[in-house]
Structure formats: C-alpha cells, structure tokens
Amino acid sequence: MTKKKFFIETIISILPPDRDCIPCNFMLRLLRAANTVRVEPVYVSDLEKRVSWQLDQASLEELMIPCFSHASTSTLLDVGLVFRLVRGFLDTEDVSRSGAAVVKVAKLVDCYLAEVAVDSYLALPVFFELASVMPSHARSTDDGLYRAVDTYIKAHPGLSKQDRKKLCGLIDTRKLSQEASHHAALNERMPVRAVLHLLLSEQTKLNKNIIHWSGSLSASRSPEGPTGPHQSARFHSKRETGPQQQQIMEIKRLKEDVLRLQSQCMEMERQIEKMTLEKKRSSSSGFILSWKKLGFSPAFKGKRIGEIDDEESEGGGKTTPFEMKARLVRGKNRRRSLS
C-alpha cells in the first residue's frame, strides 16, 4: 500500500501544468486510485483542480467514483467529490466563454443524479445541493432533472410533503418536453400543487401556440399582390391553410385535455381537504362517544361548559364520584316511578 501511495503521488507531482494535455477520464481514474490508497490531501486537491478544468470532457462511467469512507451511513458513490468538481468547474474563468461546456456538464450532473438517487443513504440536503449547483441557463431542458427527482422520491418513500415540494421546486416546468409533462401530470408521487403548476404551464404553452398559428393563418390569408386578392385567398385556404387548420384543431384538443386534467386535480385537492375535515370531526365525535360510554352524557346533554361550571359552583364545588353515582341512581328511580 505504501509503494502504491508513493507511486501515485509521484505521478500527480510530475503532471504537466497545461490544462488539455492529459485526458480528463485518465485523471479521473488516477483520482479513484488516489482515494483508494489515501494519498496526501494536497495531491488529491491538485488532481481535483485539474479534473474540474475539463469536466465537460468527462464520462459518467468514470465520474462514478465509490465513496471510501467507512461510516455506516455513507453513500455508495462519492457525491461530495462530484460537487467539488462541479463547483471548481463553475469557478473557472473559461466558463463564461463556452456555453456549450456548461450545457454538457449540466447533462452530466443530471445523469449522475439519476444514478445516485437510488441510494437510500443519500441525504436530501446533499441531493438538493448538487441538483441546484448548476445555473438556470445551463439546462436547455429539465427532463433529466425531473427523472432524477422522480427517482429520488421513489427511492425515499418516507419524504414529507414539504420535502417533495422542495424537490419539485427545482424543476422548471416550462423546460419539460411533452413526454415528460405527460408523465409528470399522471405521476402519483408528485405533489398536487406541482401538478397544477405543470398543467398551468402547459396551458400557457398551448395558448402561445394558438396565437402563433392564428397569426400565421391570418398572414397566409392576406392579399399578396395587386392581381386577384380573392383568388389568392381562395388558393391559400385550399392548399396551404389545410395543415395549419389541422394543427390548430389539435392544439385546441390538447388545451381541452389540459383543462380537464386541471379540473380533475382541483377536484382531488378538494377531496383531500374534505377527508382531512372528516378525520378531524370523527376524532372529536369519538371523544364525545367515550364520555357517553362512561354515563356522563345525561348530565352534560344540552348544556354548555359554563352552565355545568355554574351548577358545580352552586353545589359547593366539584362533584365527587360518590355524589355523581347517587344522582344517577336517583335519576333511574325517578324514571321508573314515572313509568
């Protein structure tokens, strides 16, 4: 082990200072070996800095470095290492010049999150920190992030409602594709409000598409020359506006589906609130039934708490169990005599 440690430290120390002279995947393998033999932190820090310079060239397979901590609650993969690499990549000066590199790293992070999300020991703050480290403009689509969040919620069924809302807040519903939006709308693990927000976003998209196609249709029907405006409009309506009309009808149909799903979600939310109120009422009624089983309901029937307190005060204080029993016996005898 000592020879391997010395050998790896020697390799790291003789690496050339140029950024692109050594492949990123090779340095990731070297970093994995360095963590295995536990080289000195100064060498690990230097190697992590070199990897972060060209993180956009890394592959997911080489990035999945195991966590060599012996703690019982440690994750399978070294998530903290990946967070440091991404943070170092974002802190470099060349990031502002190359937007394509940022997009590549964002896709790499989303794929890594989807792989590590199945780990039951992955804490929510760690997952949230890595998922939110990339800037908002880095993701052209949030499909990968949605898949990672959905995988984490599925692998951690004990998450509270607030935690699920917090995770869903990472997703920009405007950046979801049609397939991802359809999956999220039917996903039972997603919070109701998140689904409603998604449906409203889809409705906004449909409205914009309808306005766009309506403008295109009106432009195609406008006269294009001095000769025969009516004939030109008739020509467009027969040949060119046919596909556009079909697309507009399809968009309207999708809009109706979105409104129907939105009403269903609102109805589900009302049902949940109704069930919550019924549960509270049943708990309070169960408390009253327990008093009735003890035989105290005749004394309290039709009276408020203040009236009961007044009766007790007039009787000279609180009623003892013996006096209460005597009242009950007298009440039973009185009913028998009346019958």
Short mmCIF file of N, CA and C in Angstrom, two decimals, residues 221-327:
data_model
loop_
_atom_site.label_atom_id
_atom_site.label_comp_id
_atom_site.label_asym_id
_atom_site.label_seq_id
_atom_site.Cartn_x
_atom_site.Cartn_y
_atom_site.Cartn_z
N ARG A 221 -53.69 34.32 -45.32
CA ARG A 221 -54.93 34.71 -45.99
C ARG A 221 -54.90 36.15 -46.51
N SER A 222 -53.91 36.93 -46.12
CA SER A 222 -53.85 38.33 -46.56
C SER A 222 -53.48 38.39 -48.04
N PRO A 223 -53.98 39.41 -48.79
CA PRO A 223 -53.65 39.52 -50.22
C PRO A 223 -52.18 39.79 -50.42
N GLU A 224 -51.57 39.12 -51.39
CA GLU A 224 -50.13 39.21 -51.63
C GLU A 224 -49.77 40.01 -52.89
N GLY A 225 -50.71 40.42 -53.64
CA GLY A 225 -50.34 41.16 -54.84
C GLY A 225 -51.52 41.92 -55.39
N PRO A 226 -51.29 42.72 -56.41
CA PRO A 226 -52.39 43.52 -56.95
C PRO A 226 -53.35 42.72 -57.79
N THR A 227 -52.98 41.53 -58.23
CA THR A 227 -53.83 40.75 -59.13
C THR A 227 -54.55 39.69 -58.34
N GLY A 228 -55.88 39.78 -58.35
CA GLY A 228 -56.70 38.70 -57.81
C GLY A 228 -56.54 38.41 -56.34
N PRO A 229 -56.84 39.35 -55.40
CA PRO A 229 -56.69 39.06 -53.97
C PRO A 229 -57.62 37.95 -53.52
N HIS A 230 -58.87 37.93 -54.05
CA HIS A 230 -59.80 36.89 -53.63
C HIS A 230 -59.35 35.52 -54.12
N GLN A 231 -58.78 35.49 -55.34
CA GLN A 231 -58.31 34.23 -55.86
C GLN A 231 -57.12 33.72 -55.06
N SER A 232 -56.24 34.64 -54.62
CA SER A 232 -55.09 34.25 -53.81
C SER A 232 -55.53 33.71 -52.47
N ALA A 233 -56.53 34.34 -51.85
CA ALA A 233 -57.02 33.85 -50.56
C ALA A 233 -57.65 32.49 -50.72
N ARG A 234 -58.37 32.30 -51.82
CA ARG A 234 -59.01 31.00 -52.05
C ARG A 234 -57.95 29.93 -52.26
N PHE A 235 -56.87 30.28 -52.93
CA PHE A 235 -55.79 29.32 -53.17
C PHE A 235 -55.13 28.90 -51.87
N HIS A 236 -54.86 29.84 -50.94
CA HIS A 236 -54.24 29.51 -49.66
C HIS A 236 -55.17 28.67 -48.80
N SER A 237 -56.44 28.96 -48.85
CA SER A 237 -57.36 28.23 -47.99
C SER A 237 -57.48 26.78 -48.41
N LYS A 238 -57.24 26.48 -49.69
CA LYS A 238 -57.39 25.10 -50.15
C LYS A 238 -56.13 24.28 -49.96
N ARG A 239 -54.97 24.88 -50.18
CA ARG A 239 -53.75 24.08 -50.23
C ARG A 239 -52.83 24.30 -49.03
N GLU A 240 -52.69 25.57 -48.59
CA GLU A 240 -51.69 25.86 -47.57
C GLU A 240 -52.28 25.90 -46.17
N THR A 241 -53.52 26.37 -46.06
CA THR A 241 -54.09 26.51 -44.73
C THR A 241 -54.69 25.22 -44.22
N GLY A 242 -54.77 24.17 -45.02
CA GLY A 242 -55.32 22.90 -44.54
C GLY A 242 -54.51 22.30 -43.41
N PRO A 243 -53.19 22.08 -43.55
CA PRO A 243 -52.38 21.56 -42.44
C PRO A 243 -52.38 22.47 -41.22
N GLN A 244 -52.41 23.78 -41.44
CA GLN A 244 -52.43 24.69 -40.30
C GLN A 244 -53.74 24.58 -39.53
N GLN A 245 -54.84 24.41 -40.25
CA GLN A 245 -56.13 24.23 -39.57
C GLN A 245 -56.12 22.96 -38.74
N GLN A 246 -55.54 21.91 -39.27
CA GLN A 246 -55.46 20.66 -38.51
C GLN A 246 -54.61 20.83 -37.26
N GLN A 247 -53.51 21.55 -37.38
CA GLN A 247 -52.66 21.77 -36.21
C GLN A 247 -53.37 22.62 -35.17
N ILE A 248 -54.13 23.61 -35.62
CA ILE A 248 -54.88 24.44 -34.67
C ILE A 248 -55.93 23.60 -33.95
N MET A 249 -56.61 22.73 -34.68
CA MET A 249 -57.60 21.87 -34.06
C MET A 249 -56.95 20.92 -33.06
N GLU A 250 -55.76 20.43 -33.40
CA GLU A 250 -55.04 19.55 -32.48
C GLU A 250 -54.63 20.29 -31.22
N ILE A 251 -54.19 21.53 -31.38
CA ILE A 251 -53.80 22.33 -30.21
C ILE A 251 -55.01 22.62 -29.33
N LYS A 252 -56.15 22.92 -29.95
CA LYS A 252 -57.37 23.15 -29.17
C LYS A 252 -57.79 21.89 -28.41
N ARG A 253 -57.63 20.74 -29.06
CA ARG A 253 -57.98 19.49 -28.38
C ARG A 253 -57.06 19.24 -27.19
N LEU A 254 -55.76 19.52 -27.37
CA LEU A 254 -54.83 19.37 -26.27
C LEU A 254 -55.14 20.36 -25.14
N LYS A 255 -55.57 21.55 -25.51
CA LYS A 255 -55.94 22.53 -24.49
C LYS A 255 -57.13 22.05 -23.67
N GLU A 256 -58.12 21.45 -24.35
CA GLU A 256 -59.26 20.90 -23.63
C GLU A 256 -58.83 19.77 -22.69
N ASP A 257 -57.89 18.94 -23.13
CA ASP A 257 -57.39 17.87 -22.26
C ASP A 257 -56.68 18.44 -21.04
N VAL A 258 -55.91 19.50 -21.24
CA VAL A 258 -55.21 20.12 -20.11
C VAL A 258 -56.21 20.71 -19.12
N LEU A 259 -57.25 21.38 -19.62
CA LEU A 259 -58.27 21.94 -18.73
C LEU A 259 -59.00 20.83 -17.97
N ARG A 260 -59.24 19.71 -18.66
CA ARG A 260 -59.90 18.59 -17.99
C ARG A 260 -59.02 18.02 -16.88
N LEU A 261 -57.73 17.85 -17.16
CA LEU A 261 -56.81 17.37 -16.13
C LEU A 261 -56.69 18.36 -14.98
N GLN A 262 -56.71 19.65 -15.31
CA GLN A 262 -56.63 20.66 -14.26
C GLN A 262 -57.85 20.59 -13.34
N SER A 263 -59.04 20.42 -13.92
CA SER A 263 -60.24 20.30 -13.09
C SER A 263 -60.20 19.04 -12.24
N GLN A 264 -59.67 17.95 -12.79
CA GLN A 264 -59.55 16.72 -12.01
C GLN A 264 -58.59 16.91 -10.84
N CYS A 265 -57.49 17.59 -11.06
CA CYS A 265 -56.54 17.84 -9.97
C CYS A 265 -57.15 18.72 -8.90
N MET A 266 -57.91 19.74 -9.31
CA MET A 266 -58.57 20.59 -8.32
C MET A 266 -59.61 19.81 -7.53
N GLU A 267 -60.30 18.90 -8.20
CA GLU A 267 -61.27 18.06 -7.50
C GLU A 267 -60.57 17.13 -6.52
N MET A 268 -59.41 16.60 -6.91
CA MET A 268 -58.63 15.77 -5.99
C MET A 268 -58.20 16.57 -4.77
N GLU A 269 -57.79 17.81 -4.97
CA GLU A 269 -57.38 18.65 -3.85
C GLU A 269 -58.56 18.92 -2.91
N ARG A 270 -59.75 19.16 -3.47
CA ARG A 270 -60.93 19.37 -2.63
C ARG A 270 -61.29 18.09 -1.85
N GLN A 271 -61.13 16.95 -2.49
CA GLN A 271 -61.42 15.69 -1.80
C GLN A 271 -60.45 15.47 -0.65
N ILE A 272 -59.18 15.83 -0.86
CA ILE A 272 -58.19 15.68 0.21
C ILE A 272 -58.55 16.58 1.39
N GLU A 273 -58.93 17.84 1.11
CA GLU A 273 -59.33 18.74 2.19
C GLU A 273 -60.58 18.24 2.90
N LYS A 274 -61.52 17.67 2.15
CA LYS A 274 -62.74 17.13 2.74
C LYS A 274 -62.44 15.95 3.65
N MET A 275 -61.55 15.06 3.19
CA MET A 275 -61.17 13.91 4.01
C MET A 275 -60.47 14.36 5.29
N THR A 276 -59.66 15.42 5.19
CA THR A 276 -58.98 15.93 6.39
C THR A 276 -59.98 16.48 7.40
N LEU A 277 -61.00 17.22 6.93
CA LEU A 277 -62.02 17.75 7.83
C LEU A 277 -62.84 16.62 8.45
N GLU A 278 -63.19 15.61 7.66
CA GLU A 278 -63.95 14.48 8.21
C GLU A 278 -63.15 13.73 9.26
N LYS A 279 -61.84 13.64 9.04
CA LYS A 279 -60.99 12.96 10.01
C LYS A 279 -60.97 13.72 11.33
N LYS A 280 -60.90 15.06 11.25
CA LYS A 280 -60.92 15.86 12.47
C LYS A 280 -62.26 15.74 13.19
N ARG A 281 -63.35 15.74 12.42
CA ARG A 281 -64.68 15.62 13.03
C ARG A 281 -64.87 14.26 13.68
N SER A 282 -64.37 13.20 13.03
CA SER A 282 -64.51 11.86 13.60
C SER A 282 -63.73 11.72 14.89
N SER A 283 -62.56 12.39 14.97
CA SER A 283 -61.78 12.32 16.21
C SER A 283 -62.51 13.03 17.34
N SER A 284 -63.16 14.19 17.04
CA SER A 284 -63.90 14.90 18.09
C SER A 284 -65.15 14.14 18.50
N SER A 285 -65.85 13.50 17.54
CA SER A 285 -67.04 12.72 17.88
C SER A 285 -66.68 11.49 18.68
N GLY A 286 -65.51 10.91 18.41
CA GLY A 286 -65.07 9.76 19.20
C GLY A 286 -64.83 10.14 20.64
N PHE A 287 -64.38 11.37 20.89
CA PHE A 287 -64.19 11.83 22.26
C PHE A 287 -65.52 11.94 22.99
N ILE A 288 -66.56 12.44 22.29
CA ILE A 288 -67.88 12.56 22.91
C ILE A 288 -68.47 11.19 23.20
N LEU A 289 -68.30 10.24 22.28
CA LEU A 289 -68.83 8.88 22.50
C LEU A 289 -68.17 8.22 23.69
N SER A 290 -66.88 8.50 23.90
CA SER A 290 -66.21 7.91 25.05
C SER A 290 -66.81 8.42 26.36
N TRP A 291 -67.24 9.67 26.42
CA TRP A 291 -67.91 10.20 27.61
C TRP A 291 -69.29 9.57 27.78
N LYS A 292 -69.99 9.32 26.66
CA LYS A 292 -71.30 8.70 26.76
C LYS A 292 -71.21 7.29 27.31
N LYS A 293 -70.15 6.56 26.92
CA LYS A 293 -69.98 5.20 27.43
C LYS A 293 -69.76 5.19 28.94
N LEU A 294 -69.18 6.28 29.47
CA LEU A 294 -68.95 6.35 30.91
C LEU A 294 -70.19 6.76 31.68
N GLY A 295 -71.27 7.17 30.99
CA GLY A 295 -72.52 7.51 31.66
C GLY A 295 -72.65 8.96 32.04
N PHE A 296 -71.80 9.83 31.50
CA PHE A 296 -71.86 11.24 31.87
C PHE A 296 -72.64 12.08 30.88
N SER A 297 -73.18 11.47 29.83
CA SER A 297 -73.87 12.26 28.82
C SER A 297 -75.17 12.88 29.33
N PRO A 298 -75.98 12.23 30.19
CA PRO A 298 -77.21 12.89 30.65
C PRO A 298 -76.95 14.18 31.40
N ALA A 299 -75.86 14.26 32.12
CA ALA A 299 -75.59 15.46 32.90
C ALA A 299 -75.15 16.62 32.02
N PHE A 300 -74.53 16.28 30.88
CA PHE A 300 -74.00 17.33 30.02
C PHE A 300 -74.88 17.63 28.84
N LYS A 301 -75.93 16.85 28.62
CA LYS A 301 -76.74 16.98 27.42
C LYS A 301 -77.46 18.32 27.41
N GLY A 302 -77.30 19.05 26.32
CA GLY A 302 -77.99 20.33 26.14
C GLY A 302 -77.44 21.45 26.97
N LYS A 303 -76.25 21.28 27.57
CA LYS A 303 -75.69 22.32 28.42
C LYS A 303 -74.31 22.70 27.91
N ARG A 304 -73.97 23.94 28.13
CA ARG A 304 -72.65 24.41 27.78
C ARG A 304 -71.71 24.22 28.96
N ILE A 305 -70.44 24.47 28.67
CA ILE A 305 -69.44 24.26 29.73
C ILE A 305 -69.64 25.25 30.86
N GLY A 306 -70.02 26.48 30.52
CA GLY A 306 -70.23 27.47 31.56
C GLY A 306 -71.38 27.12 32.46
N GLU A 307 -72.48 26.52 31.89
CA GLU A 307 -73.62 26.13 32.71
C GLU A 307 -73.26 25.00 33.65
N ILE A 308 -72.43 24.08 33.17
CA ILE A 308 -72.00 22.97 34.04
C ILE A 308 -71.14 23.50 35.17
N ASP A 309 -70.26 24.47 34.86
CA ASP A 309 -69.44 25.05 35.92
C ASP A 309 -70.30 25.78 36.94
N ASP A 310 -71.40 26.45 36.46
CA ASP A 310 -72.27 27.15 37.40
C ASP A 310 -72.98 26.17 38.32
N GLU A 311 -73.41 25.02 37.76
CA GLU A 311 -74.07 24.04 38.61
C GLU A 311 -73.12 23.49 39.66
N GLU A 312 -71.86 23.28 39.25
CA GLU A 312 -70.90 22.76 40.22
C GLU A 312 -70.60 23.78 41.30
N SER A 313 -70.55 25.08 40.87
CA SER A 313 -70.27 26.10 41.88
C SER A 313 -71.43 26.25 42.84
N GLU A 314 -72.68 26.13 42.34
CA GLU A 314 -73.83 26.21 43.23
C GLU A 314 -73.89 25.03 44.17
N GLY A 315 -73.43 23.91 43.74
CA GLY A 315 -73.45 22.73 44.59
C GLY A 315 -72.33 22.70 45.59
N GLY A 316 -71.49 23.72 45.62
CA GLY A 316 -70.44 23.77 46.63
C GLY A 316 -69.15 23.17 46.17
N GLY A 317 -68.81 23.32 44.89
CA GLY A 317 -67.53 22.82 44.42
C GLY A 317 -67.70 21.70 43.44
N LYS A 318 -66.66 20.93 43.23
CA LYS A 318 -66.69 19.84 42.28
C LYS A 318 -67.47 18.66 42.83
N THR A 319 -68.12 17.92 41.96
CA THR A 319 -68.91 16.75 42.35
C THR A 319 -68.00 15.54 42.48
N THR A 320 -68.12 14.88 43.61
CA THR A 320 -67.31 13.68 43.84
C THR A 320 -67.92 12.51 43.10
N PRO A 321 -67.16 11.44 42.88
CA PRO A 321 -67.72 10.26 42.21
C PRO A 321 -68.90 9.65 42.96
N PHE A 322 -68.88 9.70 44.31
CA PHE A 322 -69.99 9.14 45.08
C PHE A 322 -71.27 9.93 44.85
N GLU A 323 -71.16 11.31 44.83
CA GLU A 323 -72.35 12.13 44.59
C GLU A 323 -72.86 11.93 43.18
N MET A 324 -71.97 11.80 42.22
CA MET A 324 -72.40 11.56 40.84
C MET A 324 -73.16 10.25 40.74
N LYS A 325 -72.66 9.21 41.41
CA LYS A 325 -73.34 7.92 41.38
C LYS A 325 -74.72 8.03 42.02
N ALA A 326 -74.82 8.81 43.12
CA ALA A 326 -76.12 8.98 43.77
C ALA A 326 -77.10 9.70 42.86
N ARG A 327 -76.63 10.70 42.11
CA ARG A 327 -77.51 11.39 41.16
C ARG A 327 -78.01 10.45 40.09
#
